[in-house]
Coordinates of C-alpha atoms in Angstrom, one line a residue:
Chain F
X1 CA 52.0 199.4 107.0
X2 CA 48.5 199.2 107.3
X3 CA 48.7 195.5 106.6
X4 CA 51.3 195.0 109.2
X5 CA 49.0 196.7 111.8
X6 CA 46.1 194.4 111.1
X7 CA 48.5 191.6 111.7
X8 CA 49.9 192.8 114.7
X9 CA 46.8 194.2 116.5
X10 CA 44.5 191.6 117.8
X11 CA 41.3 191.5 116.2
X12 CA 38.6 193.6 118.4
X13 CA 36.1 191.3 120.0
X14 CA 33.0 190.9 117.8
X15 CA 29.6 190.1 119.0
X16 CA 28.0 187.0 117.8
X17 CA 25.7 188.7 115.4
X18 CA 28.8 190.2 113.7
X19 CA 29.9 186.9 112.7
X20 CA 29.1 187.5 109.1
X21 CA 31.3 190.8 109.2
X22 CA 34.2 188.9 111.2
X23 CA 34.1 186.3 108.4
X24 CA 34.2 188.8 105.6
X25 CA 36.9 190.8 107.3
X26 CA 39.0 187.5 107.7
X27 CA 38.7 186.7 104.1
X28 CA 39.9 190.0 103.0
X29 CA 42.9 189.9 105.4
X30 CA 43.7 186.3 104.5
X31 CA 42.6 185.7 101.0
X32 CA 46.1 184.6 99.8
X33 CA 46.4 182.2 102.8
X34 CA 43.0 180.7 101.7
X35 CA 44.2 180.5 98.2
X36 CA 47.3 178.3 99.3
X37 CA 45.2 176.3 101.6
X38 CA 42.7 175.6 98.7
X39 CA 44.6 172.6 97.1
X40 CA 45.3 171.0 100.4
X41 CA 41.6 171.3 101.5
X42 CA 40.4 170.0 98.2
X43 CA 42.7 167.2 98.5
X44 CA 41.3 166.2 101.8
X45 CA 37.8 166.6 100.5
X46 CA 38.4 164.4 97.5
X47 CA 40.9 161.8 98.5
X48 CA 40.0 161.4 102.3
X49 CA 36.5 162.5 103.0
X50 CA 35.5 161.1 99.4
X51 CA 36.1 157.5 100.6
X52 CA 34.2 158.2 103.7
X53 CA 31.2 159.3 101.6
X54 CA 31.7 156.0 99.5
X55 CA 31.6 154.1 102.8
X56 CA 27.9 154.1 102.4
X57 CA 28.2 151.5 99.9
X58 CA 28.8 149.1 102.9
X59 CA 25.0 149.5 103.4
X60 CA 24.1 148.9 99.9
X61 CA 24.7 146.7 97.0
X62 CA 27.2 148.6 94.8
X63 CA 26.4 148.7 91.3
X64 CA 29.3 150.5 89.4
X65 CA 26.9 152.3 86.6
X66 CA 24.8 153.7 89.6
X67 CA 27.6 155.0 91.7
X68 CA 27.8 155.5 95.3
X69 CA 24.5 157.3 95.9
X70 CA 22.6 155.6 93.4
X71 CA 23.1 151.9 94.3
X72 CA 19.9 150.3 96.4
X73 CA 20.0 150.3 100.3
X74 CA 20.3 147.0 101.9
X75 CA 20.7 147.7 105.5
X76 CA 23.1 145.3 107.5
X77 CA 23.0 142.4 105.1
X78 CA 26.7 142.6 104.4
X79 CA 27.8 143.1 108.1
X80 CA 25.3 140.1 109.1
X81 CA 27.0 138.0 106.3
X82 CA 30.6 138.5 107.6
X83 CA 29.6 138.2 111.1
X84 CA 28.1 134.8 110.4
X85 CA 31.0 133.9 107.9
X86 CA 33.4 131.0 108.6
X87 CA 36.4 133.4 108.5
X88 CA 35.2 136.0 111.0
X89 CA 36.6 134.6 114.1
X90 CA 39.9 133.5 112.3
X91 CA 40.2 137.0 110.8
X92 CA 39.5 138.9 114.1
X93 CA 41.8 136.5 116.1
X94 CA 44.7 136.7 113.7
X95 CA 44.6 140.4 113.3
X96 CA 44.3 141.1 117.2
X97 CA 46.9 138.4 117.9
X98 CA 49.4 139.7 115.6
X99 CA 48.9 143.2 117.0
X100 CA 49.0 142.1 120.6
X101 CA 52.4 140.1 119.8
X102 CA 53.6 143.4 118.3
X103 CA 52.6 145.3 121.5
X104 CA 54.3 143.0 123.9
X105 CA 57.4 142.4 121.9
X106 CA 57.9 145.2 119.5
X107 CA 56.7 148.4 121.5
X108 CA 58.8 147.9 124.6
X109 CA 61.8 146.9 122.8
X110 CA 62.2 150.4 121.4
X111 CA 62.1 151.7 125.0
X112 CA 64.7 149.2 126.1
X113 CA 67.0 150.1 123.3
X114 CA 66.5 153.8 123.7
X115 CA 67.5 153.5 127.3
X116 CA 70.4 151.3 126.5
X117 CA 71.7 153.7 123.8
X118 CA 71.5 156.3 126.5
X119 CA 73.9 154.5 128.6
X120 CA 76.7 154.5 125.9
X121 CA 79.2 156.9 126.9
X122 CA 81.3 157.3 123.7
X123 CA 79.2 159.5 121.3
X124 CA 80.7 158.2 118.1
X125 CA 80.1 154.6 118.9
X126 CA 76.5 155.6 119.8
X127 CA 76.1 157.5 116.7
X128 CA 77.5 154.5 114.6
X129 CA 75.1 152.0 116.1
X130 CA 72.1 154.5 115.7
X131 CA 73.2 155.0 111.9
X132 CA 73.1 151.2 111.7
X133 CA 70.2 150.2 113.3
X134 CA 68.1 153.0 111.7
X135 CA 69.0 151.9 108.2
X136 CA 66.8 149.0 107.5
X137 CA 63.7 151.3 108.0
X138 CA 64.4 152.4 104.6
X139 CA 64.8 149.3 102.9
X140 CA 61.4 148.4 100.9
X141 CA 59.2 145.8 102.2
X142 CA 59.3 144.0 99.0
X143 CA 63.2 143.6 99.5
X144 CA 62.9 142.7 103.2
X145 CA 60.2 139.9 102.3
X146 CA 62.4 139.0 99.3
X147 CA 65.4 138.3 101.4
X148 CA 63.2 136.4 104.1
X149 CA 62.0 134.2 101.3
X150 CA 65.6 133.6 100.1
X151 CA 67.1 133.1 103.6
X152 CA 64.3 131.1 105.0
X153 CA 63.9 128.7 101.8
X154 CA 64.7 125.1 102.3
X155 CA 68.4 125.6 100.9
X156 CA 68.7 129.2 102.1
X157 CA 71.1 130.6 104.6
X158 CA 69.2 130.0 108.0
X159 CA 68.2 126.1 107.0
X160 CA 71.9 125.6 105.9
X161 CA 73.1 126.8 109.3
X162 CA 70.5 125.0 111.2
X163 CA 71.2 121.8 109.4
X164 CA 74.9 122.0 109.9
X165 CA 74.8 123.1 113.6
X166 CA 72.0 121.1 114.8
X167 CA 71.8 118.3 112.0
X168 CA 68.0 118.8 111.8
X169 CA 65.6 118.6 108.6
X170 CA 65.3 122.0 106.9
X171 CA 62.3 123.7 108.2
X172 CA 59.8 125.2 105.4
X173 CA 59.6 128.3 107.4
X174 CA 57.5 130.5 105.1
X175 CA 55.1 127.7 104.4
X176 CA 54.4 126.7 108.1
X177 CA 51.4 128.5 109.6
X178 CA 53.0 128.1 113.1
X179 CA 56.2 130.3 112.0
X180 CA 54.1 133.1 110.7
X181 CA 53.8 135.2 113.6
X182 CA 57.3 134.7 114.7
X183 CA 58.8 135.6 111.5
X184 CA 56.6 138.6 111.2
X185 CA 57.4 140.1 114.7
X186 CA 61.1 139.1 114.2
X187 CA 61.8 140.9 111.0
X188 CA 59.7 143.8 112.3
X189 CA 62.2 144.0 115.1
X190 CA 65.1 143.7 112.6
X191 CA 63.7 146.5 110.4
X192 CA 62.1 149.1 112.8
X193 CA 63.6 148.5 116.3
X194 CA 66.3 151.0 115.9
X195 CA 63.7 153.3 114.2
X196 CA 61.2 153.0 116.9
X197 CA 63.8 154.1 119.6
X198 CA 64.5 157.5 118.0
X199 CA 61.5 159.3 119.7
X200 CA 62.2 157.8 123.0
X201 CA 65.9 159.0 122.6
X202 CA 64.5 162.3 121.7
X203 CA 62.4 162.3 124.9
X204 CA 65.6 161.4 127.0
X205 CA 67.5 164.3 125.6
X206 CA 64.7 166.5 126.8
X207 CA 65.2 165.5 130.4
X208 CA 66.3 168.4 132.8
X209 CA 70.3 167.4 133.7
X210 CA 70.0 169.0 136.9
X211 CA 67.7 166.0 138.0
X212 CA 70.6 163.6 137.3
X213 CA 73.0 166.1 139.3
X214 CA 70.8 165.9 142.0
X215 CA 70.4 162.2 142.1
X216 CA 74.1 161.6 141.9
X217 CA 74.5 164.1 145.1
X218 CA 71.9 161.9 146.7
X219 CA 74.0 158.8 146.0
X220 CA 71.7 157.1 143.0
X221 CA 73.8 154.9 140.8
X222 CA 73.0 154.7 137.1
X223 CA 70.4 151.9 137.5
X224 CA 68.5 154.0 139.9
X225 CA 69.0 157.2 137.9
X226 CA 67.7 155.3 134.8
X227 CA 64.5 153.9 136.9
X228 CA 63.8 157.0 138.8
X229 CA 64.5 159.9 136.4
X230 CA 64.9 158.6 132.9
X231 CA 62.0 156.4 132.8
X232 CA 59.5 158.5 134.3
X233 CA 60.9 161.4 132.0
X234 CA 59.9 159.6 129.1
X235 CA 56.6 158.3 130.5
X236 CA 54.4 161.0 128.6
X237 CA 55.9 160.2 125.5
X238 CA 55.4 156.6 126.1
X239 CA 51.7 157.0 126.8
X240 CA 51.0 159.0 123.9
X241 CA 52.6 156.4 121.5
X242 CA 50.8 153.7 123.1
X243 CA 47.5 155.5 122.6
X244 CA 48.6 155.8 118.8
X245 CA 49.5 152.3 118.8
X246 CA 46.2 151.0 120.3
X247 CA 44.5 153.5 117.6
X248 CA 46.4 151.3 114.8
X249 CA 45.7 148.1 116.6
X250 CA 43.5 146.8 113.8
X251 CA 45.9 147.9 111.0
X252 CA 48.6 145.7 111.5
X253 CA 51.0 145.8 108.5
X254 CA 48.5 144.4 105.9
X255 CA 51.2 145.3 103.1
X256 CA 53.8 143.2 104.7
X257 CA 51.3 140.6 105.0
X258 CA 50.3 140.4 101.5
X259 CA 53.9 140.1 100.6
X260 CA 54.6 137.3 103.1
X261 CA 51.6 134.9 103.3
X262 CA 50.5 132.4 101.0
X263 CA 47.3 130.1 100.9
X264 CA 49.1 127.5 103.2
X265 CA 49.7 130.1 106.1
X266 CA 46.4 131.8 105.6
X267 CA 45.2 130.2 108.9
X268 CA 47.4 132.5 110.8
X269 CA 48.5 135.1 108.5
X270 CA 45.2 136.1 107.2
X271 CA 43.8 139.5 108.8
X272 CA 40.8 141.7 108.1
X273 CA 42.7 144.1 105.6
X274 CA 44.2 141.2 103.8
X275 CA 41.0 139.5 103.5
X276 CA 39.3 143.1 102.3
X277 CA 41.8 143.2 99.6
X278 CA 41.2 139.7 98.3
X279 CA 37.4 139.9 98.6
X280 CA 37.3 143.6 97.3
X281 CA 40.1 144.1 94.6
X282 CA 40.6 140.5 93.5
X283 CA 37.1 139.3 93.4
X284 CA 35.2 142.6 93.1
X285 CA 32.9 141.9 96.0
X286 CA 32.6 145.8 96.8
X287 CA 30.0 146.2 99.0
X288 CA 30.7 143.0 101.4
X289 CA 34.5 144.1 101.5
X290 CA 33.7 147.7 102.0
X291 CA 31.5 146.7 105.0
X292 CA 34.2 144.6 106.3
X293 CA 36.5 147.7 106.2
X294 CA 34.1 149.8 108.0
X295 CA 33.9 147.5 110.8
X296 CA 37.4 147.2 111.1
X297 CA 37.9 151.2 110.9
X298 CA 35.1 151.5 113.6
X299 CA 36.8 149.1 116.0
X300 CA 40.1 151.2 115.5
X301 CA 38.2 154.4 116.1
X302 CA 36.7 153.0 119.3
X303 CA 39.8 151.7 120.6
X304 CA 41.5 155.0 120.0
X305 CA 38.9 156.9 122.0
X306 CA 38.9 154.3 124.7
X307 CA 42.7 154.3 125.3
X308 CA 42.8 158.1 125.4
X309 CA 39.8 158.2 127.8
X310 CA 41.7 155.7 130.1
X311 CA 44.8 157.9 129.6
X312 CA 42.9 160.8 130.6
X313 CA 41.7 159.1 133.8
X314 CA 44.8 157.7 134.8
X315 CA 47.3 160.5 134.3
X316 CA 47.5 164.0 132.3
X317 CA 48.9 162.8 129.3
X318 CA 46.4 162.6 126.4
X319 CA 46.1 162.9 122.9
X320 CA 43.2 165.5 123.0
Chain U
X1 CA 84.6 159.7 137.7
X2 CA 85.1 156.4 139.5
X3 CA 82.9 153.6 138.5
X4 CA 81.9 150.5 140.4
X5 CA 82.4 147.0 139.4
X6 CA 79.0 146.5 138.6
X7 CA 78.8 149.6 136.3
X8 CA 81.7 148.6 134.6
X9 CA 80.6 145.2 133.8
X10 CA 77.2 146.6 132.8
X11 CA 79.2 148.9 130.2
X12 CA 81.0 146.1 128.8
X13 CA 77.8 144.0 128.4
X14 CA 76.0 147.0 126.8
X15 CA 78.7 147.5 124.2
X16 CA 78.9 143.8 123.6
X17 CA 75.0 144.0 122.8
X18 CA 75.4 146.8 120.7
X19 CA 77.9 145.4 118.7
X20 CA 75.9 142.2 118.4
X21 CA 72.9 144.4 117.2
X22 CA 74.7 146.3 114.7
X23 CA 76.3 143.1 113.3
X24 CA 72.7 141.3 113.1
X25 CA 71.2 144.3 111.3
X26 CA 74.1 144.6 108.9
X27 CA 74.9 141.1 108.1
X28 CA 71.9 140.1 105.8
X29 CA 72.7 143.1 103.5
X30 CA 76.4 142.2 103.7
X31 CA 75.4 138.6 102.7
X32 CA 73.4 139.8 99.8
X33 CA 76.2 142.1 98.6
X34 CA 78.8 139.4 98.6
X35 CA 76.5 136.9 97.0
X36 CA 75.6 139.3 94.2
X37 CA 79.3 139.9 93.6
X38 CA 80.4 136.0 93.6
X39 CA 80.4 133.5 91.2
X40 CA 77.1 132.0 90.4
X41 CA 77.9 128.4 90.9
X42 CA 79.8 129.2 94.1
X43 CA 76.6 130.9 95.3
X44 CA 74.5 127.6 94.8
X45 CA 77.3 125.3 96.1
X46 CA 77.7 127.6 99.2
X47 CA 76.4 126.4 102.5
X48 CA 76.3 128.8 105.3
X49 CA 77.9 132.3 105.9
X50 CA 79.8 134.3 103.4
X51 CA 82.6 136.2 104.7
X52 CA 83.9 137.6 101.2
X53 CA 82.7 137.1 97.8
X54 CA 83.6 133.8 96.2
X55 CA 85.0 134.0 92.9
X56 CA 84.6 137.8 91.7
X57 CA 81.9 138.2 89.0
X58 CA 79.8 140.9 87.8
X59 CA 77.6 139.0 85.2
X60 CA 74.3 139.3 87.3
X61 CA 74.8 143.0 87.4
X62 CA 75.4 143.2 83.7
X63 CA 72.1 141.0 83.3
X64 CA 70.2 143.5 85.6
X65 CA 71.5 146.6 83.8
X66 CA 70.9 145.1 80.2
X67 CA 67.5 143.8 81.1
X68 CA 64.6 146.1 79.4
X69 CA 62.2 145.2 82.0
X70 CA 64.5 146.6 85.1
X71 CA 65.2 149.7 82.9
X72 CA 61.7 150.7 82.2
X73 CA 60.7 150.0 85.8
X74 CA 63.7 152.0 87.2
X75 CA 62.7 154.8 84.8
X76 CA 59.2 154.6 86.1
X77 CA 60.3 154.9 89.8
X78 CA 62.4 157.7 89.0
X79 CA 59.4 159.2 87.5
X80 CA 57.0 158.6 90.6
X81 CA 59.8 159.6 93.0
X82 CA 60.4 162.9 91.4
X83 CA 56.7 164.1 90.2
X84 CA 55.3 162.4 93.5
X85 CA 57.7 164.2 95.9
X86 CA 57.2 167.6 94.1
X87 CA 53.6 167.6 94.5
X88 CA 54.1 166.2 98.0
X89 CA 56.6 169.1 99.0
X90 CA 54.4 171.8 97.1
X91 CA 51.2 170.6 98.7
X92 CA 52.7 170.0 102.3
X93 CA 54.4 173.5 102.3
X94 CA 51.2 175.5 101.1
X95 CA 49.2 173.6 103.9
X96 CA 51.7 173.8 106.5
X97 CA 52.3 177.6 105.9
X98 CA 48.5 178.4 106.0
X99 CA 48.2 176.5 109.0
X100 CA 51.1 177.9 110.8
X101 CA 49.5 181.6 110.4
X102 CA 48.2 183.4 113.4
X103 CA 44.9 185.2 112.9
X104 CA 43.3 182.8 110.4
X105 CA 39.7 182.3 111.2
X106 CA 39.1 178.7 109.7
X107 CA 42.5 177.4 110.6
X108 CA 41.6 175.1 113.7
X109 CA 38.4 173.7 111.6
X110 CA 40.8 172.9 108.8
X111 CA 43.3 171.6 111.0
X112 CA 40.7 169.2 112.8
X113 CA 39.5 168.0 109.4
X114 CA 43.2 167.1 108.5
X115 CA 43.8 165.3 111.9
X116 CA 40.5 163.5 111.9
X117 CA 41.7 161.6 108.7
X118 CA 44.5 160.1 110.7
X119 CA 42.0 158.3 113.1
X120 CA 39.3 157.4 110.7
X121 CA 39.7 156.6 107.1
X122 CA 37.3 155.5 104.3
X123 CA 39.5 152.6 103.6
X124 CA 40.7 150.6 100.6
X125 CA 37.7 149.6 98.7
X126 CA 36.0 153.2 98.7
X127 CA 39.5 154.8 97.7
X128 CA 39.9 152.0 94.9
X129 CA 36.4 152.9 93.5
X130 CA 36.9 156.4 93.9
X131 CA 40.0 156.5 91.9
X132 CA 38.2 154.3 89.3
X133 CA 35.4 156.9 89.1
X134 CA 37.7 159.8 88.6
X135 CA 39.5 157.9 85.5
X136 CA 42.7 157.4 87.0
X137 CA 42.8 153.6 86.9
X138 CA 46.1 152.4 85.1
X139 CA 47.5 155.8 84.9
X140 CA 50.5 157.5 86.4
X141 CA 48.3 160.0 88.2
X142 CA 46.9 157.2 90.5
X143 CA 50.3 156.8 92.1
X144 CA 50.6 160.5 92.7
X145 CA 47.5 162.4 93.7
X146 CA 45.7 159.8 96.1
X147 CA 48.9 160.5 98.5
X148 CA 49.4 164.0 97.6
X149 CA 49.7 165.0 101.4
X150 CA 50.4 163.2 104.5
X151 CA 48.9 164.6 107.6
X152 CA 51.6 163.4 109.6
X153 CA 54.3 165.1 107.5
X154 CA 52.0 168.3 107.4
X155 CA 52.0 168.6 111.2
X156 CA 55.8 168.3 111.1
X157 CA 56.3 170.9 108.7
X158 CA 53.7 173.2 110.3
X159 CA 55.5 172.8 113.7
X160 CA 58.9 173.7 112.0
X161 CA 57.2 176.9 110.3
X162 CA 55.6 178.0 113.7
X163 CA 59.3 178.1 114.8
X164 CA 60.4 180.7 112.3
X165 CA 60.8 184.1 114.3
X166 CA 57.8 186.4 113.8
X167 CA 59.9 189.4 113.8
X168 CA 61.5 188.2 110.5
X169 CA 58.1 188.0 108.9
X170 CA 57.1 191.4 110.3
X171 CA 60.2 193.1 108.9
X172 CA 59.5 191.3 105.4
X173 CA 56.0 192.9 105.4
X174 CA 57.3 196.0 106.2
X175 CA 59.3 195.9 102.9
X176 CA 56.0 195.0 101.1
X177 CA 56.2 191.3 101.1
X178 CA 53.2 189.3 100.5
X179 CA 52.4 185.7 101.8
X180 CA 54.0 184.0 98.7
X181 CA 57.4 186.0 99.2
X182 CA 57.2 185.3 102.8
X183 CA 56.6 181.6 102.1
X184 CA 59.4 181.3 99.6
X185 CA 62.0 183.8 100.8
X186 CA 61.8 183.6 104.6
X187 CA 59.9 180.5 105.9
X188 CA 61.1 177.9 103.6
X189 CA 64.8 178.9 103.5
X190 CA 64.7 179.0 107.3
X191 CA 63.3 175.4 107.5
X192 CA 65.6 173.5 105.3
X193 CA 66.4 170.7 107.7
X194 CA 62.8 169.9 107.8
X195 CA 62.5 170.4 104.1
X196 CA 65.4 167.8 103.8
X197 CA 63.2 165.4 106.1
X198 CA 60.3 165.8 104.1
X199 CA 62.2 165.0 100.8
X200 CA 63.6 161.9 102.5
X201 CA 60.2 160.6 104.0
X202 CA 58.2 161.2 101.0
X203 CA 61.1 160.2 98.2
X204 CA 61.6 156.8 100.1
X205 CA 57.8 156.3 100.3
X206 CA 57.6 156.8 96.5
X207 CA 60.7 154.7 95.8
X208 CA 59.5 151.8 98.0
X209 CA 55.8 151.9 97.3
X210 CA 54.4 148.9 95.6
X211 CA 50.8 148.3 96.9
X212 CA 49.0 151.3 95.2
X213 CA 50.9 150.1 91.8
X214 CA 49.5 146.6 92.4
X215 CA 46.0 147.6 92.6
X216 CA 45.7 150.6 90.2
X217 CA 48.2 149.8 87.3
X218 CA 47.9 146.9 84.7
X219 CA 50.1 148.2 81.9
X220 CA 53.5 146.6 82.4
X221 CA 55.3 149.6 80.9
X222 CA 53.9 151.7 84.0
X223 CA 55.0 149.5 86.6
X224 CA 57.7 150.7 89.2
X225 CA 60.7 148.9 90.1
X226 CA 59.2 147.2 93.3
X227 CA 56.4 145.3 91.5
X228 CA 59.1 144.0 89.3
X229 CA 61.4 143.1 92.3
X230 CA 58.3 141.4 93.8
X231 CA 57.9 138.9 90.6
X232 CA 61.8 138.0 90.9
X233 CA 62.2 138.1 94.7
X234 CA 59.0 136.6 96.2
X235 CA 57.1 134.9 92.9
X236 CA 60.5 133.9 92.5
X237 CA 60.3 134.3 88.7
X238 CA 63.6 135.3 87.1
X239 CA 62.6 133.9 83.7
X240 CA 62.2 137.4 82.3
X241 CA 65.6 138.3 83.2
X242 CA 67.2 135.4 81.4
X243 CA 67.4 137.1 77.9
X244 CA 70.5 135.3 76.5
X245 CA 71.9 133.2 79.1
X246 CA 72.8 129.6 78.0
X247 CA 70.0 127.4 79.4
X248 CA 72.3 125.1 81.5
X249 CA 73.3 128.1 83.6
X250 CA 69.9 129.6 84.1
X251 CA 69.5 128.2 87.8
X252 CA 72.7 129.5 89.4
X253 CA 72.5 133.0 87.5
X254 CA 69.0 133.2 88.6
X255 CA 70.3 133.1 92.2
X256 CA 72.7 136.0 91.9
X257 CA 70.5 138.1 89.9
X258 CA 68.1 138.1 92.6
X259 CA 70.9 139.4 95.0
X260 CA 72.0 142.1 92.4
X261 CA 68.5 143.4 91.9
X262 CA 68.1 143.7 95.6
X263 CA 71.4 145.8 95.6
X264 CA 70.3 147.9 92.6
X265 CA 67.1 148.9 94.0
X266 CA 68.3 149.4 97.6
X267 CA 71.8 151.1 97.2
X268 CA 70.4 154.7 96.0
X269 CA 68.4 155.0 99.4
X270 CA 71.1 153.7 101.6
X271 CA 73.5 156.2 100.1
X272 CA 71.2 159.0 100.4
X273 CA 70.2 158.4 104.0
X274 CA 73.4 158.9 106.1
X275 CA 73.4 162.5 104.9
X276 CA 70.0 163.3 106.4
X277 CA 70.2 161.3 109.4
X278 CA 70.9 164.2 111.4
X279 CA 67.8 165.8 110.9
X280 CA 65.6 163.0 111.8
X281 CA 65.3 163.3 115.4
X282 CA 63.8 166.6 115.2
X283 CA 61.6 165.8 112.4
X284 CA 60.2 162.5 114.0
X285 CA 59.9 164.0 117.5
X286 CA 57.8 166.9 116.5
X287 CA 55.4 164.7 114.3
X288 CA 54.7 162.3 116.8
X289 CA 54.3 164.8 120.0
X290 CA 52.5 167.8 118.6
X291 CA 49.2 166.6 117.5

């Protein structure tokens, strides 16, 4: 009973000099909760903040025997080397272009699909379409890219169809730099278009039905209802997802690129994160690749803050 | 309700579009299924769409199931899925419970610490070096511990836990229940839909994951299925599969083996997913909106 009362009655206000007492009281009351949180906090300290601590090697020449802290400082040497390297602009350009294409082709497609699904009157048909289009989201990238390699090979399904319909020479899709971005975004649409519509559909279902009622009485047709009620209704969701998207702008599906690309297509396919993988893991150039990774993470973070600030100024929707 | 001509033609176009979209989504998988069941020689000769398996033949599946590499890898993947998902669920439940309580002084500080990692991270190289320094390279732990909790899923679960009526918790406390009892007897049983979504998200992650295995593992006996798939599908190396195939038949069987392997690696997930689909919307919605 005493426990219950402590839970229910709000804690009395303590003056700031009683902070220690407050901490002590809180710990006594919640020690089981803190015991539960301990493994989670430890996980974050070790596996999330540990690597952040390790980022200092970007400013050092990492020597494995001396560890993160013991390696000698070299200042901005690695950053300078990267900015002056032949690959810098190519990597930055490829990363941003790929993200930009997925922003203009992939991101709006999910909204459009949600709006169209919302207009499907038959609930069973709607559900069937949803079940089918969500499905590829759960297929592994290895299988997706494996299927692409197979279908797009010179005697694969796509080329066979192209050859028999248009009578052209087979196109070596996976080995042509000019095709890489199209294939990347196209396969992304195939795999995740349905999945990306879920959240917009959920936002649509939260719109007050009375609004549609009123619009119908005012004589608005379905197109006008979609334009003036549904779309504004999901706008806050769109804004939040847009901010999050911009925060991930520099982390375009590197795992998928690693599976898709080959030295012939590096020209358009190589992005900052895949380069970090090759330099760091394959060539063991740890400090240099950590510096590139930090550069990438810093841009991401700056973009996120920028996007959030703009959203704050423009409307009331924001991440924080 | 009466519908204008414009609305009806829009509806017809919309339904046609949905049908086309469903067909485009399904057909690649159907093609793989039909090819895997076809006679290897027919598959190689075939130029174009398959509308049914050509010459029914299960040799490819027999080779896949007899192959020791695939068997070991399949078993490994099961180990990573079961152990990994268990660790994920325990950690996520504990974290979500703690962070969904009222009157916990350090709650917001801990929450900030977790959310911050969603926007800024140490990155691949420091993490790789850390895993090495902890002595976990080339061990199964490397595929389980570094991904023990996902901040995104933790937030989804915390929001679900916050939705459990306070009155139930209070009456449990009146009966003398502590936090452990409340978590396991009250909060978790009332949050089963979200637990199902978590099992699906984490389980699928472990099933499909290949990159951590590629960078952390060397020993072939530890590799998960996806890495073997990568060899067969992308590096196009089916030689390890050709135990006792007469040499003249290698090429055609190599083709159908690829398709059969895709099926064997993908079907378990595609079977599981429709049963959990109804919980998605809730889960995904909570996760993206409530930061």
